[in-house]
Amino acid sequence: MNLAAATNENLAHTSNVLIYSSMAVYTLAFFAHIAEWVFGSRSKVGRTAAALTGDGAAASSAKIQVQVAQKGGATAVLDRPKIITRSAAGSRDVPDGPGAAGGTFKGDLYGRIAVSLTVVAFLVQASGVIARAMSVQRAPWGNMYEFSITFSTVAVAAYLILMALKKNVRWMGLLLVTTVLLDLGIATTVLYTSSDQLVPALHSYWLWIHVSTAIICGAVFYIGAVATLLYLFRDSYESKLANGTEPGSFAQSVLSRLPAAATLDKFSYRINAAVFPLWTFTIIAGAIWAGDAWGRYWGWDPKEVWSFITWVAYACYLHARATAGWKGRKAAYLALIAFGCWLFNYYGVNIFVTGKHSYAGV
């Protein structure tokens, strides 16, 4: 074995160690998020949000007077915690809950620890992806294993960027970390492929352009899908309150702390709308690459077909958002169907369907 081969093998081993290490840190972040929700659900802010939601405008105009013991037995009157309302015109005027942030001091502390651990895990995982790229001396997405570890890295990066932009998205942290752990678990057990070079058709600069944009789109579509799913739960919770029905204990302790349904709906729409043009470019870039590699721009390959189906599904969702009678839950179902098409294009087509996009086993 020559020196270059030995170096590449060591880098591949280092990449595997880093990926497994990131999984360990993500697991710690998972438990920290669990602790955040458990302790935060008992917060005065959370109880206030639930009270405001149930009591309506009369409660929203009242102040919460709290007797606080201070030095010398003096007391002070505190205003109720500020809860922002972002409901759309014509929708239920329900205050945004405090989210995963803003609970008790202990709950908020665990939340900050969870985010810090997520940052550390992201840096370790990104290092593993870079080490994988160095071991094969190419873009680290030549097979499903490499695509998976890169996809989850970009998804976490998108979440952390939103956090850095001061967006209140910490309520997404638990679902995100759980999904990343599942993704890495499947990647390291079922989808793992040893470092190897690509087939000749993939030796192109379009690999960097086409596949990287596909990964970014998938990661952002995932963020939108999480918000859409939580919107459906929160909307059902708000409907029960509007009808005078008493929600269950899970809804009162968890769903009451999510942002308002209208806020989640707008967030998912803006996320999906923002990345849709990039998905369009991804399909066009793939067609151009196919023309260079195979001499035709479109050949009804399963991956090409499902990429187009995904595009149509998201186009229908965006159109439904602008169509009377299709906003809200109906549009949300379309968004989840569209993301399901993307997932099938990622897993189903590669595993169960044979085509020109089947490389390196999986």
Short mmCIF file of N, CA and C in Angstrom, two decimals, residues 124-222:
data_model
loop_
_atom_site.label_atom_id
_atom_site.label_comp_id
_atom_site.label_asym_id
_atom_site.label_seq_id
_atom_site.Cartn_x
_atom_site.Cartn_y
_atom_site.Cartn_z
N VAL A 124 -18.52 18.72 14.70
CA VAL A 124 -17.88 17.40 14.60
C VAL A 124 -18.36 16.67 13.35
N GLN A 125 -19.67 16.72 13.09
CA GLN A 125 -20.23 16.05 11.91
C GLN A 125 -19.70 16.68 10.62
N ALA A 126 -19.65 18.01 10.58
CA ALA A 126 -19.12 18.69 9.39
C ALA A 126 -17.67 18.30 9.15
N SER A 127 -16.91 18.15 10.24
CA SER A 127 -15.52 17.70 10.10
C SER A 127 -15.46 16.30 9.52
N GLY A 128 -16.41 15.45 9.93
CA GLY A 128 -16.46 14.10 9.38
C GLY A 128 -16.77 14.09 7.90
N VAL A 129 -17.67 14.98 7.47
CA VAL A 129 -18.00 15.08 6.05
C VAL A 129 -16.78 15.56 5.26
N ILE A 130 -16.07 16.55 5.82
CA ILE A 130 -14.86 17.07 5.14
C ILE A 130 -13.79 15.99 5.05
N ALA A 131 -13.62 15.22 6.14
CA ALA A 131 -12.63 14.14 6.13
C ALA A 131 -13.00 13.08 5.08
N ARG A 132 -14.29 12.82 4.94
CA ARG A 132 -14.73 11.86 3.91
C ARG A 132 -14.38 12.39 2.52
N ALA A 133 -14.61 13.69 2.31
CA ALA A 133 -14.28 14.29 1.01
C ALA A 133 -12.78 14.21 0.73
N MET A 134 -11.97 14.43 1.75
CA MET A 134 -10.52 14.37 1.57
C MET A 134 -10.06 12.94 1.30
N SER A 135 -10.76 11.97 1.88
CA SER A 135 -10.34 10.57 1.69
C SER A 135 -10.61 10.10 0.27
N VAL A 136 -11.64 10.63 -0.38
CA VAL A 136 -11.97 10.21 -1.74
C VAL A 136 -11.56 11.26 -2.77
N GLN A 137 -11.12 12.44 -2.28
CA GLN A 137 -10.65 13.53 -3.14
C GLN A 137 -11.70 13.93 -4.18
N ARG A 138 -12.91 14.10 -3.70
CA ARG A 138 -14.03 14.53 -4.55
C ARG A 138 -15.13 15.05 -3.64
N ALA A 139 -16.24 15.47 -4.26
CA ALA A 139 -17.40 15.90 -3.48
C ALA A 139 -17.93 14.74 -2.65
N PRO A 140 -18.24 14.95 -1.39
CA PRO A 140 -18.64 13.85 -0.50
C PRO A 140 -20.12 13.49 -0.61
N TRP A 141 -20.61 13.31 -1.84
CA TRP A 141 -21.99 12.86 -2.01
C TRP A 141 -22.10 12.01 -3.27
N GLY A 142 -21.24 11.01 -3.36
CA GLY A 142 -21.25 10.10 -4.51
C GLY A 142 -22.12 8.88 -4.31
N ASN A 143 -22.63 8.66 -3.10
CA ASN A 143 -23.53 7.54 -2.83
C ASN A 143 -24.48 7.95 -1.71
N MET A 144 -25.42 7.08 -1.37
CA MET A 144 -26.46 7.46 -0.41
C MET A 144 -25.90 7.69 1.00
N TYR A 145 -24.86 6.96 1.38
CA TYR A 145 -24.25 7.20 2.69
C TYR A 145 -23.71 8.62 2.77
N GLU A 146 -22.94 9.00 1.78
CA GLU A 146 -22.36 10.34 1.78
C GLU A 146 -23.44 11.41 1.67
N PHE A 147 -24.45 11.14 0.84
CA PHE A 147 -25.56 12.08 0.71
C PHE A 147 -26.27 12.26 2.05
N SER A 148 -26.46 11.16 2.79
CA SER A 148 -27.19 11.21 4.06
C SER A 148 -26.45 12.03 5.10
N ILE A 149 -25.15 11.77 5.27
CA ILE A 149 -24.42 12.50 6.31
C ILE A 149 -24.29 13.98 5.94
N THR A 150 -24.21 14.28 4.64
CA THR A 150 -24.15 15.67 4.22
C THR A 150 -25.50 16.35 4.37
N PHE A 151 -26.57 15.62 4.04
CA PHE A 151 -27.93 16.17 4.15
C PHE A 151 -28.24 16.60 5.58
N SER A 152 -27.99 15.71 6.55
CA SER A 152 -28.29 16.06 7.93
C SER A 152 -27.40 17.19 8.43
N THR A 153 -26.16 17.25 7.93
CA THR A 153 -25.28 18.36 8.30
C THR A 153 -25.86 19.69 7.83
N VAL A 154 -26.34 19.73 6.60
CA VAL A 154 -26.91 20.96 6.05
C VAL A 154 -28.22 21.31 6.76
N ALA A 155 -29.02 20.31 7.14
CA ALA A 155 -30.27 20.57 7.85
C ALA A 155 -29.99 21.25 9.19
N VAL A 156 -28.99 20.74 9.92
CA VAL A 156 -28.63 21.36 11.19
C VAL A 156 -28.07 22.76 10.95
N ALA A 157 -27.29 22.93 9.89
CA ALA A 157 -26.75 24.25 9.57
C ALA A 157 -27.87 25.25 9.32
N ALA A 158 -28.92 24.83 8.58
CA ALA A 158 -30.06 25.72 8.32
C ALA A 158 -30.74 26.12 9.62
N TYR A 159 -30.91 25.17 10.53
CA TYR A 159 -31.52 25.45 11.84
C TYR A 159 -30.67 26.43 12.64
N LEU A 160 -29.36 26.22 12.67
CA LEU A 160 -28.47 27.10 13.42
C LEU A 160 -28.40 28.49 12.80
N ILE A 161 -28.48 28.58 11.47
CA ILE A 161 -28.50 29.89 10.82
C ILE A 161 -29.75 30.67 11.23
N LEU A 162 -30.89 29.98 11.27
CA LEU A 162 -32.12 30.64 11.73
C LEU A 162 -31.98 31.12 13.17
N MET A 163 -31.34 30.30 14.00
CA MET A 163 -31.10 30.71 15.39
C MET A 163 -30.20 31.93 15.43
N ALA A 164 -29.14 31.94 14.60
CA ALA A 164 -28.21 33.07 14.57
C ALA A 164 -28.90 34.35 14.09
N LEU A 165 -29.93 34.20 13.26
CA LEU A 165 -30.69 35.35 12.76
C LEU A 165 -31.77 35.79 13.74
N LYS A 166 -31.71 35.26 14.97
CA LYS A 166 -32.63 35.63 16.05
C LYS A 166 -34.06 35.17 15.78
N LYS A 167 -34.22 34.11 15.00
CA LYS A 167 -35.54 33.54 14.79
C LYS A 167 -35.85 32.58 15.94
N ASN A 168 -37.07 32.65 16.45
CA ASN A 168 -37.46 31.79 17.56
C ASN A 168 -37.85 30.41 17.02
N VAL A 169 -36.86 29.57 16.79
CA VAL A 169 -37.11 28.24 16.23
C VAL A 169 -36.59 27.13 17.15
N ARG A 170 -36.36 27.46 18.40
CA ARG A 170 -35.83 26.42 19.30
C ARG A 170 -36.84 25.32 19.54
N TRP A 171 -38.12 25.62 19.31
CA TRP A 171 -39.14 24.59 19.43
C TRP A 171 -38.93 23.45 18.44
N MET A 172 -38.11 23.70 17.41
CA MET A 172 -37.83 22.69 16.40
C MET A 172 -36.67 21.78 16.80
N GLY A 173 -35.93 22.17 17.82
CA GLY A 173 -34.68 21.49 18.15
C GLY A 173 -34.84 20.01 18.44
N LEU A 174 -35.87 19.64 19.22
CA LEU A 174 -36.03 18.23 19.61
C LEU A 174 -36.32 17.36 18.39
N LEU A 175 -37.25 17.79 17.54
CA LEU A 175 -37.55 17.03 16.33
C LEU A 175 -36.34 16.96 15.40
N LEU A 176 -35.63 18.07 15.28
CA LEU A 176 -34.45 18.11 14.41
C LEU A 176 -33.40 17.11 14.86
N VAL A 177 -33.04 17.16 16.13
CA VAL A 177 -32.00 16.27 16.65
C VAL A 177 -32.43 14.81 16.53
N THR A 178 -33.71 14.54 16.81
CA THR A 178 -34.21 13.16 16.68
C THR A 178 -34.08 12.67 15.24
N THR A 179 -34.47 13.52 14.29
CA THR A 179 -34.38 13.13 12.88
C THR A 179 -32.94 12.93 12.43
N VAL A 180 -32.05 13.80 12.89
CA VAL A 180 -30.64 13.68 12.53
C VAL A 180 -30.07 12.37 13.06
N LEU A 181 -30.42 12.01 14.27
CA LEU A 181 -29.95 10.74 14.83
C LEU A 181 -30.47 9.56 14.02
N LEU A 182 -31.74 9.61 13.61
CA LEU A 182 -32.28 8.54 12.78
C LEU A 182 -31.57 8.48 11.43
N ASP A 183 -31.34 9.64 10.85
CA ASP A 183 -30.66 9.70 9.55
C ASP A 183 -29.25 9.13 9.64
N LEU A 184 -28.50 9.53 10.66
CA LEU A 184 -27.13 9.03 10.81
C LEU A 184 -27.13 7.56 11.18
N GLY A 185 -28.12 7.13 11.97
CA GLY A 185 -28.20 5.71 12.32
C GLY A 185 -28.41 4.84 11.09
N ILE A 186 -29.33 5.25 10.21
CA ILE A 186 -29.57 4.51 8.97
C ILE A 186 -28.34 4.57 8.06
N ALA A 187 -27.71 5.75 8.01
CA ALA A 187 -26.55 5.92 7.13
C ALA A 187 -25.40 5.02 7.54
N THR A 188 -25.13 4.92 8.84
CA THR A 188 -23.97 4.16 9.31
C THR A 188 -24.21 2.66 9.38
N THR A 189 -25.47 2.23 9.32
CA THR A 189 -25.77 0.80 9.42
C THR A 189 -26.24 0.22 8.08
N VAL A 190 -27.26 0.81 7.50
CA VAL A 190 -27.87 0.26 6.28
C VAL A 190 -27.21 0.78 5.01
N LEU A 191 -26.87 2.07 4.99
CA LEU A 191 -26.42 2.71 3.76
C LEU A 191 -24.91 2.85 3.65
N TYR A 192 -24.17 2.40 4.65
CA TYR A 192 -22.73 2.66 4.63
C TYR A 192 -22.06 2.02 3.42
N THR A 193 -21.23 2.82 2.78
CA THR A 193 -20.44 2.39 1.62
C THR A 193 -19.01 2.84 1.80
N SER A 194 -18.06 1.94 1.61
CA SER A 194 -16.65 2.30 1.77
C SER A 194 -16.24 3.36 0.76
N SER A 195 -15.22 4.11 1.12
CA SER A 195 -14.71 5.16 0.24
C SER A 195 -14.27 4.55 -1.09
N ASP A 196 -14.72 5.16 -2.17
CA ASP A 196 -14.38 4.66 -3.49
C ASP A 196 -14.53 5.79 -4.49
N GLN A 197 -13.96 5.61 -5.65
CA GLN A 197 -14.07 6.62 -6.70
C GLN A 197 -15.39 6.46 -7.45
N LEU A 198 -15.76 7.48 -8.18
CA LEU A 198 -17.04 7.51 -8.87
C LEU A 198 -16.95 6.85 -10.24
N VAL A 199 -18.12 6.51 -10.76
CA VAL A 199 -18.17 6.03 -12.14
C VAL A 199 -17.86 7.21 -13.05
N PRO A 200 -17.39 6.95 -14.28
CA PRO A 200 -16.96 8.05 -15.16
C PRO A 200 -18.01 9.13 -15.38
N ALA A 201 -19.29 8.76 -15.42
CA ALA A 201 -20.34 9.74 -15.71
C ALA A 201 -20.41 10.83 -14.65
N LEU A 202 -19.94 10.53 -13.44
CA LEU A 202 -20.05 11.49 -12.34
C LEU A 202 -18.81 12.37 -12.21
N HIS A 203 -17.81 12.14 -13.01
CA HIS A 203 -16.61 12.97 -12.95
C HIS A 203 -16.87 14.27 -13.71
N SER A 204 -17.50 15.20 -13.03
CA SER A 204 -17.88 16.45 -13.66
C SER A 204 -18.04 17.51 -12.58
N TYR A 205 -17.79 18.77 -12.96
CA TYR A 205 -18.00 19.87 -12.01
C TYR A 205 -19.48 20.03 -11.68
N TRP A 206 -20.37 19.43 -12.52
CA TRP A 206 -21.80 19.50 -12.24
C TRP A 206 -22.15 18.71 -10.98
N LEU A 207 -21.29 17.77 -10.58
CA LEU A 207 -21.54 17.05 -9.33
C LEU A 207 -21.59 18.02 -8.16
N TRP A 208 -20.68 19.00 -8.16
CA TRP A 208 -20.66 20.00 -7.10
C TRP A 208 -21.89 20.91 -7.18
N ILE A 209 -22.32 21.23 -8.36
CA ILE A 209 -23.42 22.18 -8.53
C ILE A 209 -24.78 21.51 -8.32
N HIS A 210 -25.02 20.44 -9.08
CA HIS A 210 -26.34 19.81 -9.08
C HIS A 210 -26.66 19.14 -7.74
N VAL A 211 -25.76 18.30 -7.24
CA VAL A 211 -26.06 17.55 -6.03
C VAL A 211 -26.04 18.45 -4.80
N SER A 212 -25.14 19.42 -4.76
CA SER A 212 -25.10 20.32 -3.60
C SER A 212 -26.39 21.11 -3.47
N THR A 213 -26.94 21.59 -4.60
CA THR A 213 -28.21 22.31 -4.52
C THR A 213 -29.36 21.39 -4.14
N ALA A 214 -29.30 20.12 -4.59
CA ALA A 214 -30.33 19.16 -4.20
C ALA A 214 -30.30 18.92 -2.69
N ILE A 215 -29.11 18.84 -2.11
CA ILE A 215 -28.98 18.64 -0.67
C ILE A 215 -29.51 19.85 0.09
N ILE A 216 -29.16 21.05 -0.35
CA ILE A 216 -29.63 22.26 0.31
C ILE A 216 -31.16 22.33 0.24
N CYS A 217 -31.72 22.04 -0.93
CA CYS A 217 -33.18 22.07 -1.07
C CYS A 217 -33.84 21.07 -0.13
N GLY A 218 -33.31 19.86 -0.09
CA GLY A 218 -33.88 18.85 0.77
C GLY A 218 -33.83 19.24 2.24
N ALA A 219 -32.73 19.83 2.67
CA ALA A 219 -32.58 20.24 4.06
C ALA A 219 -33.59 21.33 4.41
N VAL A 220 -33.77 22.30 3.52
CA VAL A 220 -34.71 23.39 3.79
C VAL A 220 -36.15 22.90 3.68
N PHE A 221 -36.43 22.03 2.71
CA PHE A 221 -37.76 21.43 2.62
C PHE A 221 -38.08 20.68 3.92
N TYR A 222 -37.08 20.03 4.50
CA TYR A 222 -37.28 19.32 5.77
C TYR A 222 -37.70 20.30 6.87
#
